[in-house]
Coordinates of C-alpha atoms in Angstrom, one line a residue:
M1 CA 0.1 0.1 0.1
V2 CA 2.8 2.4 0.8
Q3 CA 4.6 1.5 -2.5
L4 CA 1.3 2.3 -4.5
R5 CA 1.1 5.8 -2.8
T6 CA 4.6 6.5 -3.4
L7 CA 4.2 5.7 -7.2
V8 CA 0.9 7.5 -7.6
L9 CA 2.0 10.8 -6.1
P10 CA 4.7 11.8 -8.6
V11 CA 2.4 10.7 -11.4
L12 CA -0.3 13.2 -10.1
V13 CA 2.1 16.0 -9.7
A14 CA 3.5 15.5 -13.2
V15 CA -0.1 15.6 -14.8
L16 CA -1.4 18.5 -12.8
S17 CA 1.7 20.8 -12.7
P18 CA 1.0 22.0 -16.4
V19 CA -2.4 22.8 -15.8
A20 CA -1.6 25.0 -12.7
G21 CA 1.2 26.8 -14.7
S22 CA -1.3 27.4 -17.5
A23 CA -4.0 28.9 -15.1
Q24 CA -1.4 31.3 -13.5
Q25 CA -0.2 32.4 -16.9
N26 CA -3.9 33.2 -17.8
T27 CA -4.5 35.4 -14.8
P28 CA -5.1 39.0 -16.0
P29 CA -2.8 41.7 -14.4
P30 CA -4.8 43.7 -11.7
T31 CA -6.4 46.9 -12.5
V32 CA -5.3 49.9 -10.9
T33 CA -6.1 53.7 -11.1
V34 CA -3.3 56.2 -11.7
A35 CA -3.0 59.9 -11.4
P36 CA -0.2 62.0 -12.8
V37 CA 2.3 64.0 -10.7
T38 CA 1.6 67.7 -11.4
S39 CA 3.0 71.1 -10.9
Q40 CA 0.6 73.1 -8.7
T41 CA 0.6 76.2 -6.8
L42 CA 0.1 75.5 -3.2
T43 CA -0.2 77.6 0.0
Q44 CA 0.9 76.5 3.3
S45 CA -1.7 77.7 5.9
A46 CA -2.9 77.0 9.4
T47 CA -6.4 77.6 10.8
F48 CA -7.3 79.3 14.1
T49 CA -10.2 80.7 16.0
G50 CA -10.3 84.5 16.3
R51 CA -12.3 87.3 17.6
V52 CA -13.1 90.6 15.6
E53 CA -12.1 93.7 17.5
A54 CA -13.0 97.3 16.8
I55 CA -9.6 99.5 16.6
Q56 CA -11.6 102.1 18.6
H57 CA -14.5 101.5 20.9
V58 CA -16.0 103.8 23.5
D59 CA -18.8 104.2 25.7
V60 CA -20.5 107.5 25.1
L61 CA -21.2 109.2 28.4
A62 CA -23.0 112.5 29.5
R63 CA -20.7 115.1 31.0
V64 CA -23.4 117.4 32.1
A65 CA -26.7 116.7 33.9
G66 CA -30.1 117.6 31.9
F67 CA -32.8 116.4 29.8
I68 CA -32.2 115.1 26.3
D69 CA -33.6 117.3 23.8
S70 CA -32.8 115.5 20.8
I71 CA -31.1 112.1 19.4
G72 CA -29.2 112.3 16.1
F73 CA -28.8 108.7 15.1
D74 CA -30.7 105.4 14.5
E75 CA -29.5 102.5 16.3
G76 CA -26.9 100.4 14.3
Q77 CA -26.2 103.5 12.2
S78 CA -22.9 104.4 10.8
V79 CA -21.7 107.9 11.8
K80 CA -18.9 110.4 11.0
A81 CA -16.7 112.1 13.5
G82 CA -18.3 115.2 14.8
D83 CA -21.9 113.9 14.1
I84 CA -24.3 115.0 16.9
L85 CA -25.5 111.8 18.8
F86 CA -27.4 113.5 21.7
E87 CA -28.2 117.0 22.6
I88 CA -29.0 117.9 26.2
E89 CA -31.4 121.0 26.8
P90 CA -28.9 124.0 26.7
D91 CA -31.0 126.8 28.1
A92 CA -29.5 126.6 31.7
Y93 CA -25.9 126.4 30.5
D94 CA -26.4 129.2 28.0
A95 CA -27.9 131.2 30.8
A96 CA -24.9 130.5 33.1
V97 CA -22.7 131.9 30.2
Q98 CA -24.5 134.9 29.7
Q99 CA -24.5 135.6 33.5
I100 CA -20.9 135.4 33.8
E101 CA -20.3 137.4 30.7
G102 CA -22.4 140.1 32.3
Q103 CA -20.3 139.9 35.7
I104 CA -17.2 140.3 33.6
A105 CA -18.6 143.5 31.8
S106 CA -19.5 144.9 35.1
A107 CA -16.1 144.2 36.4
E108 CA -14.3 145.6 33.6
A109 CA -16.3 148.7 34.2
E110 CA -15.2 149.0 37.7
R111 CA -11.7 148.2 36.6
T112 CA -11.8 151.5 34.4
L113 CA -13.1 153.4 37.4
A114 CA -10.3 152.1 39.6
R115 CA -7.6 153.0 37.1
I116 CA -9.0 156.4 36.8
E117 CA -8.9 156.7 40.5
L118 CA -5.3 155.5 40.6
D119 CA -4.4 158.0 38.1
R120 CA -6.1 160.8 39.9
Q121 CA -4.5 159.7 43.3
T122 CA -1.0 159.6 41.7
D123 CA -1.4 163.0 40.3
L124 CA -2.3 164.5 43.8
L125 CA 0.5 162.7 45.3
D126 CA 2.8 164.3 42.8
R127 CA 1.5 167.6 43.9
D128 CA 1.7 166.8 47.6
V129 CA -2.0 167.0 48.1
V130 CA -2.3 163.5 49.4
A131 CA -0.4 160.9 51.3
E132 CA 1.4 157.8 49.5
V133 CA -0.9 155.6 51.2
A134 CA -4.1 156.9 49.1
V135 CA -2.1 156.0 46.0
Q136 CA -1.4 152.6 47.4
Q137 CA -5.0 152.0 48.4
A138 CA -6.0 153.0 44.7
Q139 CA -3.5 150.6 43.5
A140 CA -4.7 147.7 45.6
E141 CA -8.3 148.3 44.6
S142 CA -7.3 148.2 41.0
G143 CA -5.4 145.0 41.5
K144 CA -8.4 143.5 43.4
I145 CA -10.6 144.1 40.4
D146 CA -8.1 142.7 37.9
G147 CA -8.1 139.5 40.0
Q148 CA -11.9 139.5 40.0
I149 CA -11.9 139.6 36.3
L150 CA -9.5 136.7 35.9
Q151 CA -11.6 134.7 38.0
L152 CA -14.7 135.4 36.1
Q153 CA -12.9 134.6 33.0
G154 CA -12.0 131.1 34.3
A155 CA -15.7 130.7 35.3
L156 CA -16.7 131.6 31.7
K157 CA -14.5 129.1 30.2
N158 CA -16.1 126.3 32.4
A159 CA -19.5 127.6 31.7
E160 CA -18.8 127.5 27.9
L161 CA -17.3 124.1 28.4
D162 CA -20.2 122.8 30.1
L163 CA -22.5 124.4 27.3
S164 CA -20.5 122.5 24.7
Y165 CA -20.9 119.4 26.6
T166 CA -24.8 119.7 26.0
K167 CA -24.0 118.4 22.4
I168 CA -22.5 114.9 22.5
A169 CA -20.7 114.2 19.3
A170 CA -19.0 111.1 17.8
P171 CA -15.3 111.3 18.4
F172 CA -14.5 109.2 15.3
D173 CA -16.0 107.3 12.3
G174 CA -17.9 104.1 13.3
R175 CA -21.2 102.4 14.1
V176 CA -23.4 103.1 17.1
G177 CA -24.9 100.5 19.0
L178 CA -28.2 100.0 20.9
T179 CA -29.4 102.7 23.3
D180 CA -32.2 102.7 26.1
I181 CA -32.2 106.6 26.3
D182 CA -35.1 108.4 24.7
V183 CA -36.0 112.1 24.1
G184 CA -37.0 113.8 27.5
A185 CA -34.9 111.4 29.7
F186 CA -33.0 112.9 32.4
V187 CA -29.1 112.0 32.2
G188 CA -25.9 112.8 33.9
A189 CA -22.7 111.4 34.7
E190 CA -24.2 108.8 37.0
T191 CA -26.4 107.4 34.0
G192 CA -23.6 105.5 32.8
P193 CA -23.1 104.8 28.8
L194 CA -25.7 106.3 26.5
V195 CA -24.5 104.3 23.6
S196 CA -21.5 102.4 22.5
L197 CA -19.5 103.6 19.2
S198 CA -17.3 101.2 17.3
S199 CA -14.8 101.9 14.4
I200 CA -15.6 99.5 11.6
D201 CA -13.1 100.3 8.9
P202 CA -10.4 99.0 9.1
I203 CA -11.0 96.2 11.8
Y204 CA -9.0 93.8 13.7
V205 CA -9.1 90.0 14.2
T206 CA -7.0 88.8 17.3
F207 CA -6.2 85.0 17.3
P208 CA -3.8 82.9 19.4
V209 CA -1.2 81.0 17.5
P210 CA 1.0 78.0 19.2
E211 CA 4.6 79.1 19.8
A212 CA 5.9 76.2 17.8
V213 CA 3.7 77.1 14.8
L214 CA 4.7 80.7 14.9
L215 CA 8.6 79.6 15.0
D216 CA 8.0 77.4 12.0
V217 CA 6.4 80.1 10.1
R218 CA 9.1 82.6 10.9
K219 CA 11.8 79.9 9.9
R220 CA 10.3 79.4 6.5
R221 CA 9.9 83.1 5.8
Q222 CA 13.5 83.6 6.6
A223 CA 14.4 80.8 4.2
E224 CA 12.3 82.4 1.5
G225 CA 13.6 86.0 2.2
R226 CA 10.3 87.2 3.2
E227 CA 10.9 87.9 6.9
G228 CA 10.1 91.7 6.7
M229 CA 6.9 91.0 4.9
S230 CA 3.6 90.7 6.9
P231 CA 2.0 87.4 6.6
E232 CA -1.3 87.3 4.8
A233 CA -4.6 86.0 6.6
Q234 CA -8.1 85.0 5.3
I235 CA -11.4 84.9 7.2
T236 CA -14.2 82.3 7.2
L237 CA -17.5 83.6 8.5
A238 CA -19.8 81.4 10.8
N239 CA -22.0 80.4 7.9
G240 CA -18.9 79.0 6.0
D241 CA -18.4 81.9 3.5
L242 CA -15.0 83.1 2.9
Y243 CA -14.7 86.9 3.5
A244 CA -13.9 88.8 0.4
E245 CA -10.9 90.8 1.8
T246 CA -7.6 89.4 2.6
G247 CA -5.9 90.8 5.7
T248 CA -2.4 91.2 7.1
V249 CA -0.8 90.5 10.3
E250 CA 0.2 93.7 11.9
V251 CA 0.9 92.9 15.5
V252 CA 2.6 90.0 17.3
D253 CA 2.4 89.9 21.0
T254 CA 5.5 90.2 23.0
V255 CA 4.6 87.6 25.7
V256 CA 3.6 83.9 25.6
Q257 CA 0.1 83.2 27.1
T258 CA 0.9 80.9 30.0
G259 CA -1.1 77.7 30.3
T260 CA -1.6 77.5 26.5
D261 CA 1.8 78.4 25.2
T262 CA 0.3 80.6 22.6
I263 CA 1.1 84.0 21.2
L264 CA -1.7 86.5 20.3
L265 CA -1.5 87.8 16.7
R266 CA -3.5 90.7 15.3
A267 CA -4.5 91.0 11.7
S268 CA -5.9 93.9 10.0
F269 CA -8.8 93.7 7.4
A270 CA -10.7 96.2 5.3
N271 CA -14.3 96.4 6.4
G272 CA -15.9 99.1 4.2
D273 CA -19.3 97.3 4.2
G274 CA -19.3 96.7 7.9
L275 CA -19.8 93.0 7.6
L276 CA -17.3 92.3 10.4
R277 CA -18.5 93.3 13.8
D278 CA -16.9 93.8 16.9
G279 CA -16.8 90.7 19.1
Q280 CA -17.7 88.6 16.2
L281 CA -16.0 85.0 16.3
V282 CA -14.6 83.8 12.9
T283 CA -12.2 81.2 11.6
I284 CA -8.8 82.8 10.4
E285 CA -6.4 81.2 8.3
L286 CA -2.9 82.2 8.5
I287 CA -1.1 81.7 5.1
A288 CA 2.3 80.7 6.4
D289 CA 4.5 81.0 3.0
G290 CA 4.2 82.2 -0.6
R291 CA 2.2 80.4 -3.4
A292 CA 5.1 78.7 -5.2
A293 CA 4.9 75.8 -7.6
S294 CA 5.3 72.2 -6.2
L295 CA 5.3 68.8 -7.6
T296 CA 2.1 67.2 -6.2
F297 CA 0.1 63.9 -6.1
P298 CA -3.0 62.8 -4.4
I299 CA -2.6 61.9 -0.9
Q300 CA -4.3 58.4 -1.2
A301 CA -1.2 57.3 -3.2
M302 CA 1.4 57.9 -0.4
Q303 CA 2.6 54.7 1.6
R304 CA 4.7 54.5 4.6
E305 CA 7.1 51.9 5.9
Q306 CA 9.9 51.8 8.4
A307 CA 12.6 53.0 5.7
G308 CA 10.1 56.2 5.0
Y309 CA 7.6 57.1 2.5
F310 CA 7.0 55.5 -1.2
V311 CA 4.6 55.3 -4.0
F312 CA 3.9 52.9 -6.6
T313 CA 4.4 54.3 -10.0
V314 CA 3.7 52.7 -13.5
A315 CA 6.8 52.4 -15.6
A316 CA 6.8 52.7 -19.3
D317 CA 6.6 48.9 -19.7
G318 CA 3.2 48.9 -17.9
T319 CA 4.6 47.3 -14.6
A320 CA 4.4 48.7 -11.0
Q321 CA 7.4 50.0 -9.6
K322 CA 8.1 50.8 -5.8
T323 CA 9.5 54.5 -5.8
P324 CA 11.0 55.9 -2.3
I325 CA 10.1 59.6 -2.0
E326 CA 10.6 62.6 0.3
I327 CA 7.7 64.7 1.1
A328 CA 7.8 68.6 1.6
R329 CA 4.2 68.8 3.3
T330 CA 0.6 68.0 2.8
T331 CA -2.1 70.3 1.9
G332 CA -5.8 69.2 1.8
T333 CA -5.9 66.2 -0.4
L334 CA -2.5 66.7 -2.0
V335 CA 1.1 65.9 -1.2
A336 CA 3.9 68.2 -2.3
V337 CA 6.9 66.0 -3.1
A338 CA 10.5 67.2 -2.3
S339 CA 12.3 64.4 -4.4
G340 CA 11.7 61.0 -5.7
L341 CA 9.2 61.7 -8.5
S342 CA 9.2 63.8 -11.8
E343 CA 6.3 65.8 -13.4
G344 CA 4.2 63.4 -15.4
D345 CA 5.0 60.2 -13.4
M346 CA 1.9 58.2 -13.1
V347 CA 1.4 57.1 -9.4
I348 CA -1.2 54.3 -8.4
V349 CA -4.0 56.0 -6.3
D350 CA -6.5 53.1 -6.1
G351 CA -5.8 49.3 -6.3
I352 CA -2.4 49.5 -4.3
Q353 CA -3.2 46.5 -2.3
K354 CA -3.3 44.3 -5.3
V355 CA 0.0 45.0 -6.8
R356 CA 3.7 44.0 -6.2
A357 CA 6.9 45.6 -7.3
G358 CA 7.7 44.5 -11.0
Q359 CA 4.1 43.2 -11.6
P360 CA 2.4 44.2 -14.9
V361 CA -0.8 46.2 -14.3
Q362 CA -3.9 47.3 -16.2
V363 CA -4.2 51.1 -16.0
T364 CA -7.3 53.3 -15.8
E365 CA -6.5 57.2 -15.2
A366 CA -8.4 59.1 -12.5
G367 CA -10.0 62.2 -13.0
A368 CA -8.3 65.5 -12.6
V369 CA -7.5 66.0 -8.9
G370 CA -7.3 69.6 -7.5
Q371 CA -6.2 71.1 -4.3

């Protein structure tokens, strides 16, 4: 029985081997999808959460007490520097100015008489008609009236200043907020803010950036010779829309925020239509380097092993080749390659698990892949 098995097994192997070899030769090559290595303009960027801040913001206060006579704006309206926001009844303050002006006029008349009396007493002293003390008394009276006039002139300035405070004007161009004040309301310094005013154009966005990211950005900009140029920034609004204006980073804080190891940056944006509002939360994208051309391929083609990154490319003879690469960076769905590939090389993006190095492949080309 053992001899029979020994004789039959070689015969079966000899008979079946050509069939197995023929089946292997008839197996079609695996189908893969490829994409070309292309030269594209990429932008290295990083995204952060920022807060819109008005360059100027004030709470408008009443500096004198009185009843509101008129309001010169609508809530949320844009105003110009010098526009009258509120007017307090000026009658009492105007009357105070007139009263002091009358007192000054009276005092000036008294001064004229005092100077006439001083001249008379001086003349009498020259003729030895009066004693010197009479002249001294006339001088003192004239000086006293001069002092009274100076005091009244100071009081007049204060009264005129109070009168000017009855008209509350916008100190700069901007947009007013909401107000609880109506015409006829009594206001004063204790009332608190009558309305807020914020500048709108230009406007700031302040955002924290990790210290390590900022150091990398600075290093790249030094290498590119653009260290003295302000980095650009873009805003994405709460509804996902990209803000039309591109901003520039103007201020980098001098201290690192403890606990987060971040540094505050401030970018300035044009805001002529007032779309950005003080306190608004936005997503801000810091454009870290220039828009230079790079060799790119779809990220799904990239593979990694212990030795580093590689891709499978399709050679001119239709075989798959394992190609080691060095990557510069990844941006979205693309990989920017530093070395290992040339423009026009075809990399396998789909079906990678079915191929081996040197194996023939059936190729279909993927659609255009963008950033």
